[in-house]
Tab-separated table of C-alpha atoms and ligand atoms in Angstrom:
chain	number	residue	atom	x	y	z
M	11	MET	CA	149.784	40.534	58.044
M	12	LYS	CA	148.009	37.365	57.023
M	13	PRO	CA	149.646	34.326	55.400
M	14	THR	CA	147.397	32.186	53.176
M	15	GLU	CA	148.203	28.830	51.618
M	16	SER	CA	147.174	26.806	48.576
M	17	THR	CA	147.860	23.206	47.586
M	18	SER	CA	151.433	22.029	47.260
M	19	GLU	CA	153.286	20.314	44.402
M	20	LYS	CA	156.589	21.056	42.668
M	21	SER	CA	157.938	24.537	43.480
M	22	ALA	CA	156.671	26.521	46.436
M	23	LEU	CA	156.559	30.293	46.097
M	24	LEU	CA	155.814	33.138	48.444
M	25	LEU	CA	153.929	36.024	46.869
M	26	ILE	CA	154.435	39.137	48.971
M	27	TYR	CA	152.140	42.097	48.491
M	28	THR	CA	153.360	45.488	49.710
M	29	GLY	CA	150.900	47.730	47.826
M	30	GLY	CA	151.051	49.705	44.580
M	31	THR	CA	148.814	50.133	41.543
M	32	ILE	CA	148.664	46.403	40.798
M	33	GLY	CA	146.334	45.921	43.762
M	34	MET	CA	144.618	49.304	43.823
M	35	LYS	CA	141.101	50.266	42.999
M	36	GLU	CA	139.179	53.505	42.806
M	37	ASP	CA	137.845	54.780	46.119
M	38	PRO	CA	134.541	56.432	45.151
M	39	VAL	CA	134.700	58.820	48.109
M	40	ILE	CA	138.092	60.379	47.431
M	41	GLN	CA	138.005	59.524	43.684
M	42	ALA	CA	141.603	58.320	43.723
M	43	LEU	CA	143.346	54.930	43.606
M	44	LYS	CA	143.821	53.227	46.974
M	45	PRO	CA	145.216	49.760	47.822
M	46	PHE	CA	142.696	46.979	48.484
M	47	ASN	CA	142.921	43.573	50.151
M	48	PHE	CA	145.429	41.255	48.497
M	49	SER	CA	143.159	38.199	48.448
M	50	GLN	CA	141.253	39.965	45.675
M	51	ILE	CA	144.364	39.893	43.483
M	52	LEU	CA	144.283	36.098	43.392
M	53	GLU	CA	140.592	36.240	42.556
M	54	GLU	CA	141.489	38.506	39.661
M	55	VAL	CA	144.171	36.111	38.357
M	56	PRO	CA	142.673	32.617	38.290
M	57	GLU	CA	145.404	31.688	35.754
M	58	LEU	CA	147.776	31.301	38.717
M	59	GLY	CA	145.793	28.239	39.725
M	60	LYS	CA	146.885	26.518	36.490
M	61	PHE	CA	150.486	26.333	37.673
M	62	ALA	CA	151.307	23.220	39.635
M	63	TYR	CA	153.169	25.387	42.157
M	64	ARG	CA	152.218	25.970	45.733
M	65	ILE	CA	151.696	29.715	45.983
M	66	ASP	CA	151.336	31.172	49.450
M	67	THR	CA	150.693	34.848	49.984
M	68	TYR	CA	151.799	37.384	52.530
M	69	THR	CA	150.162	40.789	52.746
M	70	PHE	CA	151.784	43.759	54.400
M	71	ASP	CA	149.595	45.780	56.686
M	72	PRO	CA	149.144	48.610	55.952
M	73	LEU	CA	149.421	48.369	52.172
M	74	ILE	CA	151.196	51.390	50.819
M	75	ASP	CA	151.682	53.436	47.733
M	76	SER	CA	155.380	52.918	47.070
M	77	SER	CA	156.005	56.664	47.314
M	78	ASP	CA	155.630	56.054	51.067
M	79	ILE	CA	158.299	53.340	51.157
M	80	GLU	CA	160.943	53.765	53.851
M	81	PRO	CA	164.008	51.592	54.534
M	82	ASN	CA	162.021	49.992	57.376
M	83	LEU	CA	159.994	48.156	54.751
M	84	TRP	CA	163.211	46.836	53.193
M	85	LEU	CA	164.216	45.530	56.623
M	86	SER	CA	160.813	43.852	56.945
M	87	LEU	CA	161.102	42.339	53.467
M	88	ALA	CA	164.618	41.036	54.126
M	89	GLY	CA	163.475	39.687	57.510
M	90	LEU	CA	160.481	37.949	55.950
M	91	ILE	CA	162.577	36.350	53.206
M	92	GLU	CA	165.159	35.265	55.791
M	93	GLU	CA	162.470	33.722	57.992
M	94	LYS	CA	160.774	31.915	55.106
M	95	TYR	CA	163.902	31.148	53.084
M	96	ASP	CA	163.944	27.391	53.605
M	97	GLU	CA	160.201	26.995	53.004
M	98	TYR	CA	160.119	28.440	49.492
M	99	ASP	CA	161.876	28.058	46.146
M	100	GLY	CA	161.344	31.669	45.149
M	101	PHE	CA	159.791	34.974	46.162
M	102	VAL	CA	157.652	37.389	44.127
M	103	ILE	CA	157.214	40.877	45.567
M	104	LEU	CA	154.319	42.982	44.338
M	105	HIS	CA	155.355	46.588	44.769
M	106	GLY	CA	154.411	50.004	43.436
M	107	THR	CA	156.427	51.036	40.431
M	108	ASP	CA	157.421	54.488	41.676
M	109	THR	CA	160.159	53.306	44.010
M	110	MET	CA	160.507	49.686	42.897
M	111	ALA	CA	164.034	50.253	41.574
M	112	TYR	CA	165.110	51.644	44.967
M	113	SER	CA	163.654	48.665	46.834
M	114	ALA	CA	165.073	46.074	44.423
M	115	SER	CA	168.497	47.734	44.630
M	116	ALA	CA	168.472	47.861	48.419
M	117	LEU	CA	167.374	44.221	48.742
M	118	SER	CA	170.103	43.134	46.323
M	119	PHE	CA	172.746	44.516	48.711
M	120	MET	CA	171.017	43.314	51.862
M	121	ILE	CA	171.015	39.676	50.712
M	122	GLU	CA	174.432	38.199	49.996
M	123	GLY	CA	174.830	34.762	48.430
M	124	LEU	CA	171.236	34.457	47.197
M	125	THR	CA	170.369	30.999	45.862
M	126	LYS	CA	166.707	31.671	45.067
M	127	PRO	CA	164.895	34.237	42.894
M	128	VAL	CA	163.464	37.399	44.423
M	129	ILE	CA	161.359	38.994	41.679
M	130	PHE	CA	159.802	42.435	42.040
M	131	THR	CA	156.873	43.288	39.826
M	132	GLY	CA	153.851	45.570	39.684
M	133	SER	CA	151.784	47.250	37.011
M	134	GLN	CA	150.829	50.526	35.424
M	135	LEU	CA	147.106	49.666	35.423
M	136	PRO	CA	145.282	48.045	38.361
M	137	ILE	CA	144.854	44.301	37.956
M	138	GLY	CA	141.065	44.543	37.869
M	139	THR	CA	140.976	46.773	34.782
M	140	PRO	CA	140.431	45.131	31.365
M	141	ARG	CA	143.692	46.324	29.768
M	142	THR	CA	145.837	45.715	32.835
M	143	ASP	CA	149.496	44.873	32.402
M	144	GLY	CA	149.419	43.401	35.914
M	145	LYS	CA	148.318	39.904	34.943
M	146	GLU	CA	151.141	39.189	32.529
M	147	ASN	CA	153.670	40.779	34.873
M	148	LEU	CA	152.490	38.658	37.786
M	149	ILE	CA	152.083	35.368	35.904
M	150	SER	CA	155.506	35.535	34.232
M	151	SER	CA	157.171	36.642	37.486
M	152	VAL	CA	155.704	33.565	39.177
M	153	GLU	CA	156.994	31.340	36.374
M	154	ILE	CA	160.478	32.883	36.566
M	155	ALA	CA	160.573	32.609	40.378
M	156	ALA	CA	159.763	28.899	40.072
M	157	ALA	CA	162.123	28.109	37.169
M	158	LYS	CA	164.856	25.577	37.890
M	159	ASP	CA	167.594	24.012	35.810
M	160	THR	CA	168.153	20.315	35.321
M	161	GLU	CA	170.146	20.127	38.560
M	162	GLY	CA	167.261	21.623	40.479
M	163	HIS	CA	168.925	25.015	41.002
M	164	ALA	CA	167.069	28.272	40.494
M	165	ILE	CA	167.656	29.664	37.010
M	166	VAL	CA	167.721	33.257	38.276
M	167	PRO	CA	169.030	33.405	41.865
M	168	GLU	CA	169.047	37.210	41.852
M	169	VAL	CA	166.965	40.173	42.989
M	170	CYS	CA	165.244	41.246	39.763
M	171	ILE	CA	162.524	43.446	38.354
M	172	TYR	CA	160.182	41.845	35.822
M	173	PHE	CA	158.125	44.276	33.776
M	174	ASP	CA	156.572	44.240	30.292
M	175	ASN	CA	158.211	41.017	29.121
M	176	VAL	CA	161.685	41.923	30.352
M	177	LEU	CA	163.563	40.567	33.363
M	178	MET	CA	166.159	43.056	34.611
M	179	ARG	CA	168.746	42.870	37.369
M	180	GLY	CA	167.087	44.884	40.124
M	181	ASN	CA	170.061	47.119	40.855
M	182	ARG	CA	170.425	48.000	37.150
M	183	ALA	CA	166.844	49.125	36.533
M	184	SER	CA	165.208	52.559	36.680
M	185	LYS	CA	161.636	53.666	36.205
M	186	ILE	CA	161.717	55.709	33.007
M	187	ASN	CA	158.086	56.135	32.013
M	188	SER	CA	155.056	57.080	34.083
M	189	ASP	CA	152.387	56.004	31.613
M	190	ASN	CA	153.828	53.466	29.165
M	191	PHE	CA	153.654	49.739	29.917
M	192	ARG	CA	157.419	49.634	29.367
M	193	ALA	CA	157.976	51.521	32.602
M	194	PHE	CA	161.484	50.242	33.391
M	195	ARG	CA	164.794	50.175	31.576
M	196	SER	CA	168.182	48.707	32.369
M	197	PRO	CA	170.287	50.910	30.116
M	198	ASN	CA	173.707	49.712	31.250
M	199	PHE	CA	173.082	45.984	31.498
M	200	PRO	CA	171.270	43.606	29.111
M	201	PRO	CA	168.063	41.838	30.190
M	202	LEU	CA	168.484	38.647	32.210
M	203	ALA	CA	165.517	37.179	30.332
M	204	GLU	CA	162.898	38.141	27.770
M	205	ALA	CA	159.436	36.676	27.637
M	206	GLY	CA	157.798	35.917	24.305
M	207	ILE	CA	156.241	32.594	23.440
M	208	HIS	CA	159.054	31.180	25.575
M	209	ILE	CA	160.949	32.813	28.397
M	210	ARG	CA	164.488	33.089	27.079
M	211	TYR	CA	167.123	33.367	29.803
M	212	ASN	CA	170.480	35.027	29.142
M	213	SER	CA	172.226	32.379	31.202
M	214	GLY	CA	175.717	33.801	30.677
M	215	LEU	CA	174.704	37.047	32.434
M	216	ILE	CA	172.912	35.605	35.429
M	217	ARG	CA	174.862	35.630	38.704
M	218	ARG	CA	175.139	32.388	40.627
M	219	PRO	CA	176.172	31.828	44.229
M	220	ALA	CA	179.628	30.478	45.057
M	221	VAL	CA	177.893	27.610	46.884
M	222	TRP	CA	174.300	26.467	46.433
M	223	ASP	CA	173.772	24.772	49.754
M	224	ALA	CA	174.670	27.694	52.044
M	225	ARG	CA	172.054	30.088	53.371
M	226	PRO	CA	172.553	33.682	52.242
M	227	VAL	CA	173.782	36.311	54.652
M	228	PHE	CA	171.055	38.849	55.422
M	229	HIS	CA	172.563	42.258	56.181
M	230	LYS	CA	169.973	44.154	58.137
M	231	SER	CA	171.885	47.178	59.238
M	232	LEU	CA	171.262	50.259	57.100
M	233	ASP	CA	172.610	53.752	57.680
M	234	THR	CA	170.512	56.252	55.749
M	235	ARG	CA	172.636	59.342	56.338
M	236	VAL	CA	173.023	59.911	52.593
M	237	SER	CA	172.007	62.841	50.446
M	238	ILE	CA	171.891	63.441	46.688
M	239	LEU	CA	173.243	66.553	44.981
M	240	LYS	CA	172.017	66.929	41.407
M	241	MET	CA	174.229	69.321	39.487
M	242	HIS	CA	172.511	71.977	37.406
M	243	PRO	CA	173.491	75.253	35.838
M	244	GLY	CA	172.887	78.061	38.315
M	245	ILE	CA	173.504	75.998	41.447
M	246	THR	CA	174.861	78.243	44.196
M	247	PRO	CA	177.784	77.816	46.624
M	248	GLN	CA	175.315	77.987	49.540
M	249	ILE	CA	173.280	75.044	48.236
M	250	VAL	CA	176.351	72.964	47.394
M	251	ARG	CA	177.912	73.617	50.807
M	252	THR	CA	174.654	72.845	52.669
M	253	ILE	CA	174.370	69.455	50.946
M	254	LEU	CA	178.027	68.413	50.818
M	255	CYS	CA	179.093	69.594	54.261
M	256	GLY	CA	175.853	69.165	56.234
M	257	ASN	CA	176.145	67.600	59.693
M	258	ASP	CA	173.438	65.035	59.033
M	259	THR	CA	175.139	63.140	56.225
M	260	ARG	CA	178.028	60.693	56.036
M	261	ALA	CA	177.861	60.417	52.245
M	262	VAL	CA	176.594	62.370	49.245
M	263	ILE	CA	175.841	61.032	45.764
M	264	ILE	CA	176.805	63.746	43.286
M	265	GLU	CA	174.777	63.394	40.090
M	266	THR	CA	177.181	64.909	37.617
M	267	TYR	CA	176.971	65.762	33.919
M	268	GLY	CA	177.980	63.360	31.135
M	269	ALA	CA	181.004	61.235	31.942
M	270	GLY	CA	181.188	62.509	35.521
M	271	ASN	CA	181.818	66.206	35.019
M	272	ALA	CA	181.036	69.108	37.314
M	273	PRO	CA	181.765	72.850	37.196
M	274	SER	CA	185.450	73.746	37.181
M	275	LYS	CA	184.824	76.944	39.173
M	276	GLU	CA	187.174	77.381	42.095
M	277	TRP	CA	184.356	77.796	44.657
M	278	PHE	CA	182.853	74.442	43.661
M	279	ILE	CA	186.077	72.448	43.819
M	280	SER	CA	187.024	74.061	47.102
M	281	ILE	CA	183.693	73.000	48.713
M	282	VAL	CA	184.219	69.458	47.400
M	283	ARG	CA	187.726	69.458	48.940
M	284	GLU	CA	186.340	70.835	52.188
M	285	ALA	CA	183.655	68.113	52.338
M	286	SER	CA	186.249	65.434	51.614
M	287	ALA	CA	188.560	66.823	54.263
M	288	ILE	CA	185.870	66.606	56.963
M	289	GLY	CA	185.325	62.924	56.069
M	290	LYS	CA	182.301	63.017	53.760
M	291	ILE	CA	182.109	60.157	51.278
M	292	LEU	CA	181.346	61.641	47.858
M	293	LEU	CA	180.195	59.308	45.079
M	294	ASN	CA	180.124	60.405	41.446
M	295	VAL	CA	177.170	59.063	39.422
M	296	THR	CA	176.185	60.416	36.024
M	297	GLN	CA	172.776	61.971	35.497
M	298	CYS	CA	172.771	60.494	31.951
M	299	MET	CA	170.343	57.599	31.496
M	300	ALA	CA	173.130	55.390	30.116
M	301	GLY	CA	176.906	55.260	30.178
M	302	SER	CA	179.560	55.492	32.815
M	303	VAL	CA	181.551	57.967	34.879
M	304	ASN	CA	185.152	58.372	33.825
M	305	MET	CA	186.934	61.058	35.812
M	306	ASP	CA	190.059	60.861	33.645
M	307	ILE	CA	188.625	62.306	30.424
M	308	TYR	CA	187.984	65.982	31.201
M	309	ALA	CA	189.742	68.435	33.488
M	310	THR	CA	186.365	68.997	35.216
M	311	GLY	CA	186.225	65.287	36.144
M	312	LYS	CA	189.907	65.078	37.088
M	313	CYS	CA	189.424	67.854	39.661
M	314	LEU	CA	186.745	65.765	41.376
M	315	LYS	CA	188.957	62.697	41.458
M	316	GLU	CA	191.832	64.696	42.930
M	317	ALA	CA	189.455	66.074	45.563
M	318	GLY	CA	188.717	62.507	46.721
M	319	VAL	CA	185.424	61.848	44.924
M	320	VAL	CA	184.756	58.120	44.412
M	321	ASN	CA	183.881	56.746	40.958
M	322	GLY	CA	180.317	55.396	40.730
M	323	TYR	CA	180.999	53.926	37.265
M	324	ASP	CA	177.717	53.096	35.487
M	325	SER	CA	175.625	52.830	38.643
M	326	THR	CA	172.061	54.054	38.708
M	327	THR	CA	171.296	56.563	41.444
M	328	GLU	CA	168.813	54.098	42.967
M	329	SER	CA	171.520	51.454	43.199
M	330	ALA	CA	174.114	53.915	44.550
M	331	LEU	CA	171.700	54.883	47.335
M	332	GLY	CA	171.004	51.273	48.353
M	333	LYS	CA	174.698	50.410	48.201
M	334	LEU	CA	175.622	53.364	50.401
M	335	PHE	CA	172.882	52.615	52.962
M	336	HIS	CA	174.209	49.051	53.104
M	337	LEU	CA	177.935	49.875	53.258
M	338	LEU	CA	177.463	52.672	55.800
M	339	GLY	CA	175.453	50.230	57.896
M	340	GLN	CA	178.346	47.753	57.765
M	341	HIS	CA	181.323	50.039	58.323
M	342	THR	CA	182.105	52.923	60.626
M	343	SER	CA	185.293	53.721	58.723
M	344	SER	CA	184.875	55.896	55.634
M	345	GLU	CA	187.838	54.196	53.989
M	346	SER	CA	186.109	50.782	54.235
M	347	VAL	CA	182.958	52.280	52.711
M	348	LYS	CA	184.997	53.748	49.846
M	349	THR	CA	186.671	50.402	49.250
M	350	GLY	CA	183.246	48.734	49.098
M	351	LEU	CA	181.956	51.370	46.699
M	352	GLU	CA	184.806	50.592	44.302
M	353	CYS	CA	183.833	46.883	44.284
M	354	ASP	CA	181.174	45.273	42.157
M	355	LEU	CA	179.219	43.633	45.001
M	356	ARG	CA	176.060	42.328	43.285
M	357	GLY	CA	176.547	43.021	39.579
M	358	GLU	CA	175.560	46.667	40.033
M	359	ILE	CA	178.495	48.238	38.187
M	360	SER	CA	180.640	47.357	35.171
M	361	LYS	CA	184.326	48.060	35.686
W	21	LIG	N1	152.035	55.290	42.956
W	21	LIG	C1	152.076	53.877	42.645
W	21	LIG	C2	153.124	53.239	43.526
W	21	LIG	O1	154.291	53.325	43.238
W	21	LIG	C3	152.378	53.678	41.205
W	21	LIG	C4	152.437	52.229	40.772
W	21	LIG	O2	152.282	51.291	41.501
W	21	LIG	O3	152.693	52.015	39.589
W	21	LIG	O4	152.786	52.650	44.525
């Protein structure tokens, strides 16, 4: 892990490289993309030198494809931002796209009372290739991370994902395309900013801290005993029971149909009741790309509510996972976790 520094003026930013396509190149031996040394990214983007910002870099070692991300990396990222918080005006995290929405969601819950931007970005094509989307993503992310209002406060003091001209709240975004430059969408919440000739901020939507001069609270206790049950026609009682009642989980995200519906069959509802009765926290999130859970519309949803299933509203699955890891890490009591799930902690749900 090697910090590097460049000349200082105006805003100071920390550019953190974790790995991902943006900094990968073809390994001729295995004929596949592999991460390369981060210093080469700055060589590839001399435009960054035109900003009057001080941009320091921090490279994780080893660099990883984001499919290998584990919550330990989130703890390292939160720890690094905590350690460097007073030295920088903003943070840009270069990260693989595959799990970027999970990491941005988790970080959003781990940092409470953020007063500075934490912008995740990456690319679909490596930064050294002629048609790369990485340069624009990186340059605009740097500009957004450095942007301040007339009072000197960060314009976007949130954990965000910037991709293909759109700035999204991190815990509202999902990767929706594996080969288009528009790889991310935030279907249930409008963009925080859009970049054209100018970067236009949707100021009314951007969250601001209650107080600007307090340091955020960094929550670095995560409990990962969470599983995800995706409903599908043909699912069997054995599979549902194994996931909902398994000894290794405290909570299960149930990805339901439509507005939060699941089979009305007696065996299914009775396993849900059984799981609830043994203290499992069950969170209802829709598998639809957009829209919200409402367990009062259909009988199939009402049964879940009566069995103690918690409403995930319009949460993404990525956000629900990060929120559960965070809340389970904070509370031993299931009731406290359920109370937290019902609250909009970081702008992740609309109620
Ligand atoms: N597999 C890569 C990763 O997530 C894909 C990318 O960066 O876009 O690390």
